[in-house]
XYZ file of C-alpha atoms in Angstrom:
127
model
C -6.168 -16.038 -6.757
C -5.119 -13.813 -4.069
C -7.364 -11.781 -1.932
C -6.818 -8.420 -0.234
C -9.211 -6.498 2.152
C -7.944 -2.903 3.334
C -9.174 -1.160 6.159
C -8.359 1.655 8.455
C -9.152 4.698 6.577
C -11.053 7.457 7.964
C -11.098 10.824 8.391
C -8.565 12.787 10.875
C -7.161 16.530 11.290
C -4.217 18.003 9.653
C -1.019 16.328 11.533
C -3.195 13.307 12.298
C -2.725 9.674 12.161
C -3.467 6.242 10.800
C -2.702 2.523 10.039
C -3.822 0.904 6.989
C -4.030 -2.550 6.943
C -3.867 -4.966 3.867
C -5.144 -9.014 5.306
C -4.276 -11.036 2.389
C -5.312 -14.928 2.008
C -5.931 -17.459 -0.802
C -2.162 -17.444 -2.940
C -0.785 -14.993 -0.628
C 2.269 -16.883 -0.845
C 2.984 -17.201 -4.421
C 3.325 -13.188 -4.399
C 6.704 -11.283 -3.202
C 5.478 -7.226 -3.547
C 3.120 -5.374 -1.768
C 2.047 -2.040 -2.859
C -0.115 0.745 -1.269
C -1.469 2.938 -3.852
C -3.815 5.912 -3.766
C -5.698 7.508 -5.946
C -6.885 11.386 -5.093
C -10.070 12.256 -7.187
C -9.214 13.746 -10.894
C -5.901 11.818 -10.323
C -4.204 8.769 -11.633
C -3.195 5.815 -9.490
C 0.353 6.476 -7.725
C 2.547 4.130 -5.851
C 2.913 5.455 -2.162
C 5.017 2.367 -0.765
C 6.080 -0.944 -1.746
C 7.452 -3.712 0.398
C 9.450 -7.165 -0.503
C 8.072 -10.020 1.209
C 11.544 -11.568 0.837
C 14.283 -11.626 3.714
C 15.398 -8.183 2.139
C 12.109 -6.805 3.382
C 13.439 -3.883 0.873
C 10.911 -0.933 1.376
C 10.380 2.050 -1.394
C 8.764 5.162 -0.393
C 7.355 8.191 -2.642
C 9.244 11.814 -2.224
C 5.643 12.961 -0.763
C 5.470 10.236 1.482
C 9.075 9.895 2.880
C 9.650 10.202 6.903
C 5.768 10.132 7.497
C 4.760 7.057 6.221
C 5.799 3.393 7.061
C 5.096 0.114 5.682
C 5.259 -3.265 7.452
C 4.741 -6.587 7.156
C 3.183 -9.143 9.713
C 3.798 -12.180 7.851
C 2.196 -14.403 10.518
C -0.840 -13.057 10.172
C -0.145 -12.377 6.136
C -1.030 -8.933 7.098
C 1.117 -5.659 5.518
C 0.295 -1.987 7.163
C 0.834 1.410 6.303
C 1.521 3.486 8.936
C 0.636 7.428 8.114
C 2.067 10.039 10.350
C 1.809 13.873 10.143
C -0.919 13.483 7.509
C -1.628 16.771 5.184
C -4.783 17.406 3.512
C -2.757 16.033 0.047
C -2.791 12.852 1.397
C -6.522 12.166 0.931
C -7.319 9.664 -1.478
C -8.380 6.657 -1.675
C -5.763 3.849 -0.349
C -5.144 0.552 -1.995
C -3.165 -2.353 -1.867
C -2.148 -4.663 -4.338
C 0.020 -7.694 -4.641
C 2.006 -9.491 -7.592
C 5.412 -11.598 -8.046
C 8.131 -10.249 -9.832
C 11.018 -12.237 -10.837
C 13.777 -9.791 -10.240
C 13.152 -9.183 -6.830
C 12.215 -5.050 -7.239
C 8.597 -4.155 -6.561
C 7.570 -2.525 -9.148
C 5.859 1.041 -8.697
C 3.277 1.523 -11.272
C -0.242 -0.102 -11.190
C 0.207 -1.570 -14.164
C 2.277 -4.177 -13.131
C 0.031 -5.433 -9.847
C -2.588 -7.905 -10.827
C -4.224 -8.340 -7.335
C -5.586 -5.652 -5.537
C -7.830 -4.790 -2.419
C -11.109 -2.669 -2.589
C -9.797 0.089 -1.509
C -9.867 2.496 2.012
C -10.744 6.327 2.337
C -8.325 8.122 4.068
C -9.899 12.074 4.251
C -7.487 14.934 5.862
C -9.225 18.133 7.124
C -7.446 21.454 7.675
């Protein structure tokens, strides 16, 4: 089993800032994705970034999210963060991470796939 605890959420002003964090333990290391999800209320569940834990490190970043948003990986401390820049009032939602293996190397973006996931972090975005 893996285990994933976010925190970091909060609330901030328009143009505002944050880092997520994801601390992962138990089977950490049988899993090579990380995802950061969020889910907006009324909404579905959408990929915001993904990162390969391999020595690719690839990174994949959603059209909304692109230039403002960062993910990164301590893997000392089995940590991955989300850093969120130049927030909008669309970018409040819920945040979570999740973790899984996949074979061909590509994180996959849809929640579908992830079978380990965090409880989740509120990230709220005033006007």
């Amino acid at each position: 089993q893996v285990q994933l605890v976010e925190s970091g959420g909060g609330s901030v002003q328009d143009g505002g800032s944050l880092r997520l964090s994801c601390a992962a333990s138990g089977d950490f290391y049988r899993t090579n994705c990380v995802g950061w999800f969020r889910q907006a209320p009324g909404k579905g569940r959408e990929a915001v970034a993904t990162i390969y834990r391999g020595s690719s490190g690839a990174t994949y970043y959603d059209d909304s999210v692109k230039g403002r948003f960062a993910i990164s990986q301590d893997s000392a401390k089995n940590t991955i963060y989300l850093q969120m820049n130049s927030l909008k009032p669309d970018d409040t939602a819920m945040y979570y991470c999740a973790a899984d293996f996949f074979v061909t190397g590509t994180c996959k973006t849809t929640e579908e796939f992830y079978d380990y996931w965090g409880q989740g972090t509120q990230v709220t975005v005033s006007s």
